[in-house]
Short mmCIF file of C-alpha atoms in Angstrom, two decimals:
data_model
loop_
_atom_site.label_atom_id
_atom_site.label_comp_id
_atom_site.label_asym_id
_atom_site.label_seq_id
_atom_site.Cartn_x
_atom_site.Cartn_y
_atom_site.Cartn_z
CA UNK A 1 -113.76 -68.44 250.82
CA UNK A 2 -115.08 -65.90 253.06
CA UNK A 3 -113.96 -62.38 252.36
CA UNK A 4 -114.13 -58.89 253.80
CA UNK A 5 -117.92 -57.56 253.66
CA UNK A 6 -119.14 -54.02 253.96
CA UNK A 7 -118.34 -51.23 251.52
CA UNK A 8 -115.01 -50.77 249.54
CA UNK A 9 -114.20 -47.15 248.22
CA UNK A 10 -114.24 -47.12 244.48
CA UNK A 11 -111.78 -44.67 244.40
CA UNK A 12 -108.89 -42.99 246.24
CA UNK A 13 -105.54 -41.39 245.82
CA UNK A 14 -103.16 -44.19 246.44
CA UNK A 15 -103.72 -47.64 246.42
CA UNK A 16 -101.37 -50.00 248.21
CA UNK A 17 -101.62 -53.68 247.70
CA UNK A 18 -100.14 -55.54 250.28
CA UNK A 19 -99.55 -55.04 254.16
CA UNK A 20 -96.27 -56.12 254.78
CA UNK A 21 -93.56 -53.85 256.16
CA UNK A 22 -93.43 -51.90 252.94
CA UNK A 23 -96.78 -51.61 252.54
CA UNK A 24 -97.40 -50.12 256.03
CA UNK A 25 -94.65 -47.61 255.41
CA UNK A 26 -95.81 -46.60 251.68
CA UNK A 27 -99.59 -46.00 253.03
CA UNK A 28 -98.17 -44.09 256.18
CA UNK A 29 -95.95 -41.94 254.14
CA UNK A 30 -98.60 -41.38 251.43
CA UNK A 31 -101.20 -40.18 254.10
CA UNK A 32 -98.47 -38.03 255.59
CA UNK A 33 -98.27 -36.34 252.56
CA UNK A 34 -101.71 -35.57 252.25
CA UNK A 35 -103.30 -38.49 250.12
CA UNK A 36 -106.33 -40.45 250.65
CA UNK A 37 -105.17 -44.07 250.98
CA UNK A 38 -106.45 -47.62 250.62
CA UNK A 39 -104.29 -50.54 252.10
CA UNK A 40 -105.57 -54.11 251.01
CA UNK A 41 -104.47 -57.33 252.14
CA UNK A 42 -104.88 -60.63 250.37
CA UNK A 43 -105.03 -62.77 253.71
CA UNK A 44 -106.92 -62.50 256.65
CA UNK A 45 -104.17 -60.95 258.65
CA UNK A 46 -101.81 -58.13 257.98
CA UNK A 47 -98.05 -58.44 257.76
CA UNK A 48 -97.24 -61.13 255.32
CA UNK A 49 -93.40 -62.29 255.42
CA UNK A 50 -92.58 -59.30 257.70
CA UNK A 51 -94.63 -60.44 260.53
CA UNK A 52 -92.94 -63.53 260.76
CA UNK A 53 -89.22 -62.50 259.91
CA UNK A 54 -86.81 -62.53 262.73
CA UNK A 55 -87.55 -58.67 262.95
CA UNK A 56 -84.19 -57.48 262.47
CA UNK A 57 -83.39 -54.15 260.42
CA UNK A 58 -79.89 -52.86 258.86
CA UNK A 59 -79.32 -49.05 259.88
CA UNK A 60 -76.21 -46.91 259.98
CA UNK A 61 -75.69 -43.91 262.04
CA UNK A 62 -78.33 -44.51 264.75
CA UNK A 63 -78.38 -43.78 268.38
CA UNK A 64 -78.01 -47.34 269.36
CA UNK A 65 -74.80 -47.69 267.47
CA UNK A 66 -73.50 -44.61 269.04
CA UNK A 67 -74.74 -45.82 272.52
CA UNK A 68 -72.82 -49.06 271.77
CA UNK A 69 -69.35 -47.28 270.56
CA UNK A 70 -70.01 -48.79 267.00
CA UNK A 71 -68.01 -46.89 264.06
CA UNK A 72 -69.96 -47.30 261.19
CA UNK A 73 -69.93 -45.48 257.73
CA UNK A 74 -72.37 -45.37 254.65
CA UNK A 75 -69.17 -46.36 252.61
CA UNK A 76 -68.62 -49.60 254.87
CA UNK A 77 -72.37 -50.25 254.70
CA UNK A 78 -72.19 -49.96 250.67
CA UNK A 79 -69.29 -52.15 250.38
CA UNK A 80 -70.88 -54.86 252.39
CA UNK A 81 -74.28 -54.89 250.56
CA UNK A 82 -72.26 -54.94 247.14
CA UNK A 83 -69.83 -57.56 248.60
CA UNK A 84 -72.85 -59.67 249.67
CA UNK A 85 -74.74 -59.30 246.18
CA UNK A 86 -71.47 -60.11 244.31
CA UNK A 87 -71.80 -56.47 242.79
CA UNK A 88 -75.05 -57.53 240.87
CA UNK A 89 -76.67 -54.85 242.91
CA UNK A 90 -78.65 -51.96 241.33
CA UNK A 91 -76.58 -48.73 241.99
CA UNK A 92 -79.33 -46.53 241.81
CA UNK A 93 -81.42 -48.59 244.31
CA UNK A 94 -78.10 -48.97 246.66
CA UNK A 95 -77.62 -45.17 246.68
CA UNK A 96 -81.24 -44.71 247.18
CA UNK A 97 -81.27 -46.70 250.32
CA UNK A 98 -77.94 -45.25 251.58
CA UNK A 99 -79.40 -41.77 251.37
CA UNK A 100 -82.89 -42.57 252.74
CA UNK A 101 -82.35 -45.40 255.37
CA UNK A 102 -81.44 -42.96 258.40
CA UNK A 103 -84.80 -41.04 257.68
CA UNK A 104 -86.67 -44.31 257.67
CA UNK A 105 -84.98 -45.37 261.04
CA UNK A 106 -86.57 -42.27 262.38
CA UNK A 107 -89.83 -42.44 260.87
CA UNK A 108 -90.22 -45.97 262.18
CA UNK A 109 -89.23 -44.69 265.68
CA UNK A 110 -91.70 -42.07 265.50
CA UNK A 111 -94.38 -44.14 264.72
CA UNK A 112 -93.47 -46.22 267.97
CA UNK A 113 -90.99 -48.93 266.50
CA UNK A 114 -88.51 -49.85 269.36
CA UNK A 115 -84.96 -51.10 268.19
CA UNK A 116 -82.38 -52.61 270.30
CA UNK A 117 -78.63 -53.23 268.69
CA UNK A 118 -77.68 -56.97 268.40
CA UNK A 119 -73.88 -56.15 269.12
CA UNK A 120 -71.54 -58.85 267.50
CA UNK A 121 -67.80 -59.33 268.10
CA UNK A 122 -65.50 -57.10 266.35
CA UNK A 123 -64.29 -56.51 263.75
CA UNK A 124 -67.67 -57.20 262.51
CA UNK A 125 -69.98 -53.96 262.43
CA UNK A 126 -72.97 -54.20 264.79
CA UNK A 127 -75.84 -52.89 262.26
CA UNK A 128 -78.73 -55.14 263.24
CA UNK A 129 -81.52 -53.42 265.12
CA UNK A 130 -83.84 -55.98 266.55
CA UNK A 131 -87.62 -55.82 267.10
CA UNK A 132 -88.69 -59.17 267.78
CA UNK A 133 -90.97 -61.16 265.27
CA UNK A 134 -93.76 -59.07 264.36
CA UNK A 135 -93.66 -56.46 266.75
CA UNK A 136 -92.89 -53.70 263.84
CA UNK A 137 -95.85 -54.62 262.02
CA UNK A 138 -97.84 -54.48 265.19
CA UNK A 139 -97.07 -50.97 266.08
CA UNK A 140 -97.38 -49.73 262.40
CA UNK A 141 -100.59 -51.37 261.80
CA UNK A 142 -101.82 -49.42 264.88
CA UNK A 143 -100.72 -46.50 263.50
CA UNK A 144 -102.41 -47.20 260.31
CA UNK A 145 -105.89 -47.88 262.06
CA UNK A 146 -105.05 -44.47 263.76
CA UNK A 147 -104.54 -42.38 260.78
CA UNK A 148 -108.09 -41.20 259.31
CA UNK A 149 -106.64 -40.97 255.59
CA UNK A 150 -106.30 -44.56 255.31
CA UNK A 151 -108.84 -47.13 255.03
CA UNK A 152 -107.77 -50.85 255.38
CA UNK A 153 -109.38 -54.06 254.55
CA UNK A 154 -108.13 -57.35 254.51
CA UNK A 155 -108.91 -60.29 252.24
CA UNK A 156 -109.02 -58.25 249.14
CA UNK A 157 -106.34 -59.39 247.04
CA UNK A 158 -105.01 -57.52 243.87
CA UNK A 159 -106.21 -59.19 240.50
CA UNK A 160 -105.35 -56.70 237.55
CA UNK A 161 -103.94 -53.46 237.14
CA UNK A 162 -105.85 -51.29 234.42
CA UNK A 163 -104.16 -48.77 231.79
CA UNK A 164 -105.62 -45.91 230.42
CA UNK A 165 -106.20 -46.35 226.95
CA UNK A 166 -105.95 -43.00 226.26
CA UNK A 167 -102.79 -41.82 228.28
CA UNK A 168 -101.33 -45.06 228.78
CA UNK A 169 -101.21 -44.22 232.67
CA UNK A 170 -102.09 -46.91 235.22
CA UNK A 171 -105.45 -45.68 236.66
CA UNK A 172 -106.48 -48.24 238.97
CA UNK A 173 -106.98 -51.77 239.78
CA UNK A 174 -109.38 -54.74 239.87
CA UNK A 175 -109.36 -56.16 242.95
CA UNK A 176 -111.77 -59.22 244.95
CA UNK A 177 -113.59 -57.93 247.63
CA UNK A 178 -116.74 -59.87 249.41
CA UNK A 179 -116.00 -62.24 246.48
CA UNK A 180 -116.90 -59.75 243.89
CA UNK A 181 -114.57 -58.18 241.71
CA UNK A 182 -114.32 -54.25 242.28
CA UNK A 183 -112.56 -51.44 240.40
CA UNK A 184 -110.37 -48.97 242.22
CA UNK A 185 -109.75 -45.83 240.43
CA UNK A 186 -106.35 -44.13 241.44
CA UNK A 187 -105.47 -40.29 241.26
CA UNK A 188 -102.09 -40.78 242.18
CA UNK A 189 -101.06 -44.23 241.97
CA UNK A 190 -100.88 -47.74 242.55
CA UNK A 191 -98.03 -49.28 244.75
CA UNK A 192 -97.11 -52.82 244.56
CA UNK A 193 -96.18 -54.32 247.81
CA UNK A 194 -97.43 -57.69 247.78
CA UNK A 195 -94.35 -59.65 248.49
CA UNK A 196 -92.65 -62.21 246.78
CA UNK A 197 -93.68 -65.83 245.43
CA UNK A 198 -92.55 -68.46 247.57
CA UNK A 199 -95.80 -70.19 248.01
CA UNK A 200 -96.16 -70.33 244.39
CA UNK A 201 -95.31 -73.46 242.93
CA UNK A 202 -95.91 -72.37 239.20
CA UNK A 203 -93.37 -69.18 239.72
CA UNK A 204 -90.95 -71.52 241.41
CA UNK A 205 -90.93 -74.08 238.49
CA UNK A 206 -90.32 -71.06 236.09
CA UNK A 207 -87.64 -69.24 237.89
CA UNK A 208 -85.94 -71.50 240.67
CA UNK A 209 -87.45 -75.40 240.20
CA UNK A 210 -84.63 -76.58 242.57
CA UNK A 211 -86.71 -75.20 245.36
CA UNK A 212 -89.80 -76.12 244.32
CA UNK A 213 -89.70 -78.91 247.38
CA UNK A 214 -87.97 -76.63 249.66
CA UNK A 215 -89.71 -75.93 253.15
CA UNK A 216 -91.60 -73.08 252.81
CA UNK A 217 -91.26 -70.22 255.23
CA UNK A 218 -92.58 -67.00 253.61
CA UNK A 219 -95.99 -65.61 254.20
CA UNK A 220 -98.71 -67.87 253.08
CA UNK A 221 -100.05 -65.21 250.50
CA UNK A 222 -96.91 -64.86 248.70
CA UNK A 223 -97.83 -66.59 245.62
CA UNK A 224 -96.39 -63.48 243.19
CA UNK A 225 -99.49 -61.67 242.40
CA UNK A 226 -97.56 -58.31 241.92
CA UNK A 227 -94.87 -59.78 240.02
CA UNK A 228 -97.64 -61.34 237.47
CA UNK A 229 -99.75 -57.66 237.32
CA UNK A 230 -96.81 -55.73 236.58
CA UNK A 231 -95.18 -58.25 234.13
CA UNK A 232 -98.88 -58.64 232.51
CA UNK A 233 -98.01 -54.57 231.64
CA UNK A 234 -94.43 -55.01 230.14
CA UNK A 235 -92.15 -54.35 233.72
CA UNK A 236 -88.71 -55.56 233.49
CA UNK A 237 -87.36 -58.14 235.91
CA UNK A 238 -84.37 -58.40 237.84
CA UNK A 239 -82.47 -61.02 240.36
CA UNK A 240 -85.15 -63.77 239.26
CA UNK A 241 -82.02 -65.74 238.31
CA UNK A 242 -80.32 -65.74 242.15
CA UNK A 243 -83.41 -66.88 244.16
CA UNK A 244 -82.14 -69.09 246.61
CA UNK A 245 -82.89 -71.02 249.75
CA UNK A 246 -81.49 -70.61 253.35
CA UNK A 247 -80.62 -73.82 254.99
CA UNK A 248 -82.22 -74.42 258.25
CA UNK A 249 -85.62 -74.64 257.79
CA UNK A 250 -87.00 -76.86 260.76
CA UNK A 251 -88.70 -80.26 259.85
CA UNK A 252 -91.26 -81.24 262.14
CA UNK A 253 -91.19 -85.03 264.04
CA UNK A 254 -88.71 -86.23 261.67
CA UNK A 255 -88.63 -89.22 260.22
CA UNK A 256 -92.30 -89.00 260.61
CA UNK A 257 -92.92 -86.01 258.68
CA UNK A 258 -96.04 -83.90 259.35
CA UNK A 259 -95.65 -80.78 257.53
CA UNK A 260 -99.01 -78.80 256.41
CA UNK A 261 -99.68 -76.76 253.36
CA UNK A 262 -99.64 -73.22 255.33
CA UNK A 263 -97.16 -74.34 257.97
CA UNK A 264 -94.54 -71.78 258.80
CA UNK A 265 -91.82 -73.72 260.40
CA UNK A 266 -88.94 -72.22 262.45
CA UNK A 267 -85.41 -71.09 261.12
CA UNK A 268 -82.84 -73.04 263.10
CA UNK A 269 -79.11 -71.82 262.51
CA UNK A 270 -77.43 -73.43 265.46
CA UNK A 271 -74.60 -74.43 263.45
CA UNK A 272 -73.83 -70.65 263.19
CA UNK A 273 -73.65 -70.42 267.14
CA UNK A 274 -71.69 -73.41 267.95
CA UNK A 275 -73.41 -76.65 266.76
CA UNK A 276 -72.74 -78.64 263.80
CA UNK A 277 -74.40 -80.32 261.18
CA UNK A 278 -74.21 -84.26 259.59
CA UNK A 279 -75.95 -85.93 257.00
CA UNK A 280 -78.09 -89.14 256.98
CA UNK A 281 -74.85 -91.02 257.29
CA UNK A 282 -74.03 -89.33 260.44
CA UNK A 283 -70.88 -87.39 259.08
CA UNK A 284 -69.85 -83.84 258.95
CA UNK A 285 -69.76 -82.23 255.36
CA UNK A 286 -69.17 -78.38 255.42
CA UNK A 287 -67.62 -75.88 257.62
CA UNK A 288 -70.55 -74.79 259.75
CA UNK A 289 -69.27 -71.48 260.06
CA UNK A 290 -70.75 -70.11 257.04
CA UNK A 291 -73.93 -68.04 256.26
CA UNK A 292 -77.16 -69.98 255.71
CA UNK A 293 -77.49 -68.62 252.19
CA UNK A 294 -73.63 -70.17 251.33
CA UNK A 295 -75.01 -73.59 252.69
CA UNK A 296 -77.98 -73.71 250.46
CA UNK A 297 -76.55 -75.63 247.66
CA UNK A 298 -74.15 -77.96 249.96
CA UNK A 299 -77.29 -78.68 251.99
CA UNK A 300 -79.49 -79.77 249.15
CA UNK A 301 -76.60 -82.04 247.87
CA UNK A 302 -76.86 -84.14 250.85
CA UNK A 303 -78.89 -87.66 251.00
CA UNK A 304 -82.65 -86.47 250.88
CA UNK A 305 -81.43 -82.87 250.99
CA UNK A 306 -81.37 -82.90 254.99
CA UNK A 307 -78.80 -81.85 257.55
CA UNK A 308 -79.09 -82.89 261.12
CA UNK A 309 -77.92 -79.80 263.70
CA UNK A 310 -76.63 -80.86 266.89
CA UNK A 311 -75.80 -79.02 269.80
CA UNK A 312 -75.67 -79.40 273.58
CA UNK A 313 -77.45 -77.70 276.74
CA UNK A 314 -74.82 -74.67 276.60
CA UNK A 315 -76.55 -73.63 273.32
CA UNK A 316 -80.34 -74.34 274.31
CA UNK A 317 -79.26 -71.88 277.22
CA UNK A 318 -78.68 -69.16 274.47
CA UNK A 319 -82.22 -69.92 272.87
CA UNK A 320 -83.59 -66.70 271.33
CA UNK A 321 -87.23 -65.27 272.37
CA UNK A 322 -89.46 -63.33 270.88
CA UNK A 323 -88.48 -64.32 267.18
CA UNK A 324 -89.15 -66.92 264.56
CA UNK A 325 -85.38 -67.73 264.56
CA UNK A 326 -83.14 -69.89 266.64
CA UNK A 327 -86.20 -70.05 269.48
CA UNK A 328 -84.95 -73.36 270.37
CA UNK A 329 -86.88 -73.99 273.42
CA UNK A 330 -90.35 -73.03 271.18
CA UNK A 331 -88.94 -75.41 268.28
CA UNK A 332 -88.32 -78.00 271.17
CA UNK A 333 -91.89 -77.68 272.17
CA UNK A 334 -93.31 -77.84 268.65
CA UNK A 335 -91.46 -80.77 267.62
CA UNK A 336 -88.96 -79.42 265.29
CA UNK A 337 -86.06 -80.26 267.93
CA UNK A 338 -85.56 -83.65 269.76
CA UNK A 339 -83.38 -84.14 272.85
CA UNK A 340 -81.61 -86.90 274.58
CA UNK A 341 -79.14 -87.60 277.35
CA UNK A 342 -76.63 -89.28 274.48
CA UNK A 343 -75.53 -88.82 271.47
CA UNK A 344 -76.70 -92.58 270.78
CA UNK A 345 -79.91 -91.59 271.96
CA UNK A 346 -80.16 -88.65 268.90
CA UNK A 347 -78.70 -91.31 266.53
CA UNK A 348 -81.79 -93.55 267.23
CA UNK A 349 -84.16 -91.00 266.85
CA UNK A 350 -83.13 -90.07 263.47
CA UNK A 351 -82.30 -93.40 262.31
CA UNK A 352 -78.84 -92.52 261.85
CA UNK A 353 -76.00 -95.25 262.94
CA UNK A 354 -74.95 -94.55 266.46
CA UNK A 355 -71.45 -95.59 266.42
CA UNK A 356 -70.69 -93.39 263.39
CA UNK A 357 -72.38 -90.26 264.92
CA UNK A 358 -70.65 -90.87 268.06
CA UNK A 359 -67.14 -91.28 266.44
CA UNK A 360 -68.18 -88.05 264.48
CA UNK A 361 -68.91 -86.16 267.88
CA UNK A 362 -65.87 -87.48 269.35
CA UNK A 363 -63.24 -86.54 266.39
CA UNK A 364 -64.90 -83.05 266.45
CA UNK A 365 -64.95 -82.13 269.96
CA UNK A 366 -61.09 -83.47 270.42
CA UNK A 367 -60.07 -80.91 267.66
CA UNK A 368 -62.37 -78.17 268.86
CA UNK A 369 -60.95 -78.50 272.20
CA UNK A 370 -57.50 -77.46 270.92
CA UNK A 371 -58.97 -74.41 268.87
CA UNK A 372 -58.65 -76.29 265.37
CA UNK A 373 -61.02 -78.21 262.74
CA UNK A 374 -58.52 -79.62 260.19
CA UNK A 375 -61.15 -81.46 258.42
CA UNK A 376 -63.15 -78.24 257.27
CA UNK A 377 -61.30 -75.31 258.67
CA UNK A 378 -63.79 -74.05 260.86
CA UNK A 379 -62.99 -71.03 262.62
CA UNK A 380 -66.07 -69.55 264.22
CA UNK A 381 -67.99 -70.78 267.41
CA UNK A 382 -65.85 -73.72 267.62
CA UNK A 383 -66.15 -75.50 270.85
CA UNK A 384 -67.03 -78.83 272.09
CA UNK A 385 -70.44 -80.25 271.97
CA UNK A 386 -69.93 -81.96 275.48
CA UNK A 387 -72.93 -80.84 278.20
CA UNK A 388 -75.93 -82.87 278.01
CA UNK A 389 -78.82 -83.06 277.11
CA UNK A 390 -78.00 -83.28 273.59
CA UNK A 391 -80.23 -81.71 270.95
CA UNK A 392 -80.97 -82.66 267.19
CA UNK A 393 -83.07 -80.89 264.81
CA UNK A 394 -83.72 -82.23 261.16
CA UNK A 395 -83.71 -79.42 258.59
CA UNK A 396 -83.60 -78.84 254.88
CA UNK A 397 -83.46 -75.67 252.69
CA UNK A 398 -86.03 -73.25 253.59
CA UNK A 399 -87.39 -70.63 250.88
CA UNK A 400 -88.07 -67.62 253.33
CA UNK A 401 -88.18 -64.83 250.50
CA UNK A 402 -87.65 -64.69 246.60
CA UNK A 403 -85.82 -61.38 246.64
CA UNK A 404 -86.19 -60.98 243.02
CA UNK A 405 -88.73 -59.12 241.01
CA UNK A 406 -89.88 -56.21 238.84
CA UNK A 407 -87.41 -53.34 238.06
CA UNK A 408 -88.05 -49.88 239.50
CA UNK A 409 -85.89 -46.60 239.43
CA UNK A 410 -84.92 -44.94 242.66
CA UNK A 411 -87.97 -43.12 243.10
CA UNK A 412 -89.81 -46.85 243.28
CA UNK A 413 -91.57 -46.20 239.71
CA UNK A 414 -91.98 -49.28 238.27
CA UNK A 415 -89.85 -49.51 234.71
CA UNK A 416 -90.44 -51.60 231.57
CA UNK A 417 -88.36 -53.85 229.89
CA UNK A 418 -86.70 -50.82 227.99
CA UNK A 419 -86.51 -48.85 231.30
CA UNK A 420 -89.06 -46.41 230.77
CA UNK A 421 -91.28 -45.99 233.50
CA UNK A 422 -94.71 -47.19 233.52
CA UNK A 423 -96.97 -44.45 234.79
CA UNK A 424 -99.01 -44.55 237.69
CA UNK A 425 -97.59 -47.92 239.13
CA UNK A 426 -95.11 -48.05 242.07
CA UNK A 427 -93.43 -51.08 244.00
CA UNK A 428 -91.53 -51.63 247.07
CA UNK A 429 -90.68 -54.91 249.13
CA UNK A 430 -89.74 -58.36 247.88
CA UNK A 431 -91.76 -57.91 244.87
CA UNK A 432 -88.98 -55.48 243.49
CA UNK A 433 -85.79 -56.96 242.08
CA UNK A 434 -82.24 -55.32 241.93
CA UNK A 435 -81.33 -54.16 245.59
CA UNK A 436 -80.00 -57.55 246.71
CA UNK A 437 -78.34 -58.50 243.85
CA UNK A 438 -76.91 -62.14 243.38
CA UNK A 439 -76.92 -62.50 247.69
CA UNK A 440 -78.19 -61.41 250.59
CA UNK A 441 -77.05 -59.17 253.30
CA UNK A 442 -78.51 -60.38 256.41
CA UNK A 443 -81.05 -58.21 257.87
CA UNK A 444 -81.54 -55.71 254.99
CA UNK A 445 -85.04 -56.91 254.13
CA UNK A 446 -86.85 -55.29 256.26
CA UNK A 447 -85.02 -52.33 256.56
CA UNK A 448 -84.95 -51.62 252.66
CA UNK A 449 -88.55 -52.70 252.18
CA UNK A 450 -89.48 -50.04 254.60
CA UNK A 451 -87.13 -47.40 252.95
CA UNK A 452 -88.58 -48.16 249.74
CA UNK A 453 -92.13 -48.22 251.04
CA UNK A 454 -91.88 -45.17 252.43
CA UNK A 455 -90.58 -43.58 249.24
CA UNK A 456 -93.20 -45.24 247.11
CA UNK A 457 -95.71 -43.67 249.24
CA UNK A 458 -94.22 -40.36 248.98
CA UNK A 459 -93.99 -40.53 245.09
CA UNK A 460 -97.30 -42.14 244.60
CA UNK A 461 -99.03 -39.15 246.82
CA UNK A 462 -96.72 -36.40 244.63
CA UNK A 463 -98.17 -37.94 241.51
CA UNK A 464 -101.89 -36.77 241.96
CA UNK A 465 -103.58 -35.76 239.24
#
């Protein structure tokens, strides 16, 4: 495997492993605090899962919210985070996020990230500040390259953390660089921002065996490196029992599947915007107006674990752009969505009984036109699917992120099983467990990763010996 060539510093103040949103924010914050920083990325390109995510950040109290007349509060955001996490969230991480999220918003804007508020119908509160897929990473990486205190290298994965036999403090890490193992000594600390383990069959088999065959959407280098390195030192674990999929991962050219090992399929949630879902028998099986997380287990229980999303031209005209989520036009061109001028034509494309599918659509449309759904009780985005051409997408459970991992305190210091800090090592991003709890509040991943990355960077710089 080709790796980075040249020279790598053998010592630094702060070593950041992983260059997603958490790693970039950690590196920039540490450098601004006066530290020399070495930022290493395992793959050939920066960004990881952050570069392919939808690009939305949850923030409260922003200029964009004020301009849109949105009334929000930290108490309301706290309630929503805890409700989505079924009150299994780590209170210390929730409070640290709430206290620091607005500073992170300002930090990101100062570094050139531009936000646009995604306004949703009342009574819901509009908090998702969109940037477009990959845009925040692109801007932050330019800031990293312009910062003289930060040295960046790609194709340089961390292998193992090293602990001083005398003090017990983590004093550096072994990394692979140029096909050689190199030890990097740190004066402040190592920050693990290595992402989750959605691409590790072994770790999925251990923590979430039901998702081993799920459509993989996370960063291709997300194989749990940070989780394993920290666990080797006795780090505690949190939320690993709550790893779940998101129903809506595109399956290309179904039924002639052509998935590749490193493929990153689109996320298609047309059912949240007015489409419906049927199984291989051509019948609906759920109230589609639920979150993609809530639909995960229901979708997996269908024949072959596949749900067929069906919508019409009305929804195609609302195709999202510059994002990996609900970009219907791009998915159509790539073979994840197929089209026909008739419902029977859609059925033939997917091997579904055309008479059954037509009957399903006729019944749904008849009730939707009257504003009801007696079969499943759908009440959100309920309208007939009757404007050709029609579209169908075979979708399955997608594993976008694992959102469970090692334990930290509010300063992002990694804790052992007994709750004591493992000196010299910090963590942020998807590798950390505890913030999301037993669920996921939409668009909170990028904002929490950026916030905790910034906190980890400041504290690692402050720990310089």
